[in-house]
C-alpha positions as a printed Julia matrix, in Angstrom:
131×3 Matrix{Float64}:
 -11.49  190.79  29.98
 -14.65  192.13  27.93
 -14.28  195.41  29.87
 -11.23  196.18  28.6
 -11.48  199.31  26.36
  -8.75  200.44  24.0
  -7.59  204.31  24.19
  -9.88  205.49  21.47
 -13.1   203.59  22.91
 -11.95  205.4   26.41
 -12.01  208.84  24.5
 -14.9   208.18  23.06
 -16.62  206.94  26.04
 -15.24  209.91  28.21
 -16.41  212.47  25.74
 -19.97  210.93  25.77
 -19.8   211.29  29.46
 -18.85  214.83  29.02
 -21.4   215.91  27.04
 -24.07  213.89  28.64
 -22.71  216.48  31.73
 -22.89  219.56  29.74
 -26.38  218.71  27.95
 -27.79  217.63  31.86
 -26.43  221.42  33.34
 -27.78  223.19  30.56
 -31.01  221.6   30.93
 -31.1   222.62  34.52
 -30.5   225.92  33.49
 -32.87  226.12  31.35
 -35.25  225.08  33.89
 -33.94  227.68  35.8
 -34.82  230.47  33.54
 -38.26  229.21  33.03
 -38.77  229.14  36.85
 -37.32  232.64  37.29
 -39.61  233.69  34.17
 -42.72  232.43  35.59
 -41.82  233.9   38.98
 -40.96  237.25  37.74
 -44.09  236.86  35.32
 -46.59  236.03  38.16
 -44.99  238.97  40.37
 -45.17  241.69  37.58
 -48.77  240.87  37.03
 -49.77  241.35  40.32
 -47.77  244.49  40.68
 -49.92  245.8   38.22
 -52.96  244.95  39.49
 -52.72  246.26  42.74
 -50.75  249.84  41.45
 -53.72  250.1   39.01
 -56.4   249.62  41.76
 -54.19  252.28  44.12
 -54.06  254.64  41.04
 -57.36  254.99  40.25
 -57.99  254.95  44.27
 -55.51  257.65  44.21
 -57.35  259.1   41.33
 -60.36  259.74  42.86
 -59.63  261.09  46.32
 -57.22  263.22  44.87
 -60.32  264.54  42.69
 -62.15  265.11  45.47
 -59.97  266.61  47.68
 -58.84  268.95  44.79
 -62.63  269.68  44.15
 -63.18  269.98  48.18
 -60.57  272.7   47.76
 -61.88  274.53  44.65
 -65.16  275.05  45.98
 -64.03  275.87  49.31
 -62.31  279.03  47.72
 -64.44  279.41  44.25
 -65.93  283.38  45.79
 -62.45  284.63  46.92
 -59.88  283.21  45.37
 -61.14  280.82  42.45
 -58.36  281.06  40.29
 -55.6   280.76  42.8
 -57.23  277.61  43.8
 -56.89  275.93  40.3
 -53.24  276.72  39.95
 -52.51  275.83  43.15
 -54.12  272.4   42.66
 -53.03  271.97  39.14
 -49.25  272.49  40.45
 -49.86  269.82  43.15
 -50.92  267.36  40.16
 -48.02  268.21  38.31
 -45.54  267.88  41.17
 -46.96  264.74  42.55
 -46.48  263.41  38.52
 -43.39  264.55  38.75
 -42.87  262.18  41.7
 -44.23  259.76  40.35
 -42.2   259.69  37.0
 -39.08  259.8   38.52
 -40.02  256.6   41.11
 -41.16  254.6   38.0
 -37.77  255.59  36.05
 -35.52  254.45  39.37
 -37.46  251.32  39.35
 -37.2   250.49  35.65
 -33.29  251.04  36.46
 -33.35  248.55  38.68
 -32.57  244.57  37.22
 -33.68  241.82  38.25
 -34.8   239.66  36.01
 -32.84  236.1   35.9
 -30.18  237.01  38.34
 -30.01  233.01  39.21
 -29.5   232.13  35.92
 -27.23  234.51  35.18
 -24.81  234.44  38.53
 -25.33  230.21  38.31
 -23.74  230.37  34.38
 -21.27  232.99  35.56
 -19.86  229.57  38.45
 -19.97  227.27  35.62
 -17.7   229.57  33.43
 -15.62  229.94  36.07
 -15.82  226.34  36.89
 -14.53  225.65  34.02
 -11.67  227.71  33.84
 -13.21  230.49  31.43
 -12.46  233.65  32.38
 -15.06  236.61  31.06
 -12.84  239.58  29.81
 -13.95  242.77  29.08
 -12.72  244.12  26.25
């Protein structure tokens, strides 16, 4: 008869259960997060390396195909040759600026974290309202 708990030791002892459970989920959330971060972390810095080695790639054989060009036509037509190859440069930034904006757009960072915390609200009866 030692186990027998009055009401307030069962509250108590309930509670303690309860937020043992919320400190153990946000700790696995956490986790989460840090995963994701080091992930996302890892994959950025490799996306950087390898555009950086195809833009200066890109660099040069666009240099040389634009000085290929230039030379080709320096007696006739020397200046149409530059502005021709200077508008290819600024069209192909042009591309370029506008791919890099629709990829910044684009989010992805913690989307496990963030859909996994969106269940537990909902789990627990929270509803998100916009206001």
């Amino acid at each position: 008869m030692a186990d027998r708990q009055g009401p307030a030791e069962r509250v108590i002892t309930s509670a303690r259960r309860l937020l043992s459970n919320m400190i153990a989920t946000g700790e696995t959330r956490l986790r989460l997060a840090v995963l994701e971060l080091e992930a996302e972390r890892d994959r950025m810095l490799s996306l950087l390396l390898l555009a950086g080695a195809a833009l200066i790639t890109f660099s040069f054989a666009l240099g040389m195909l634009l000085l290929m060009l230039v030379v080709l036509y320096w007696e006739d037509h020397r200046l149409l040759a530059i502005g021709v190859c200077a508008a290819v440069l600024f069209i192909i930034t042009a591309c370029f600026a506008f791919g890099a904006k629709r990829i910044a757009k684009r989010r992805r960072l913690m989307q496990s974290t963030l859909s996994h915390l969106e269940q537990d609200r909902q789990a627990l009866g929270g509803s998100r309202e916009s206001s």
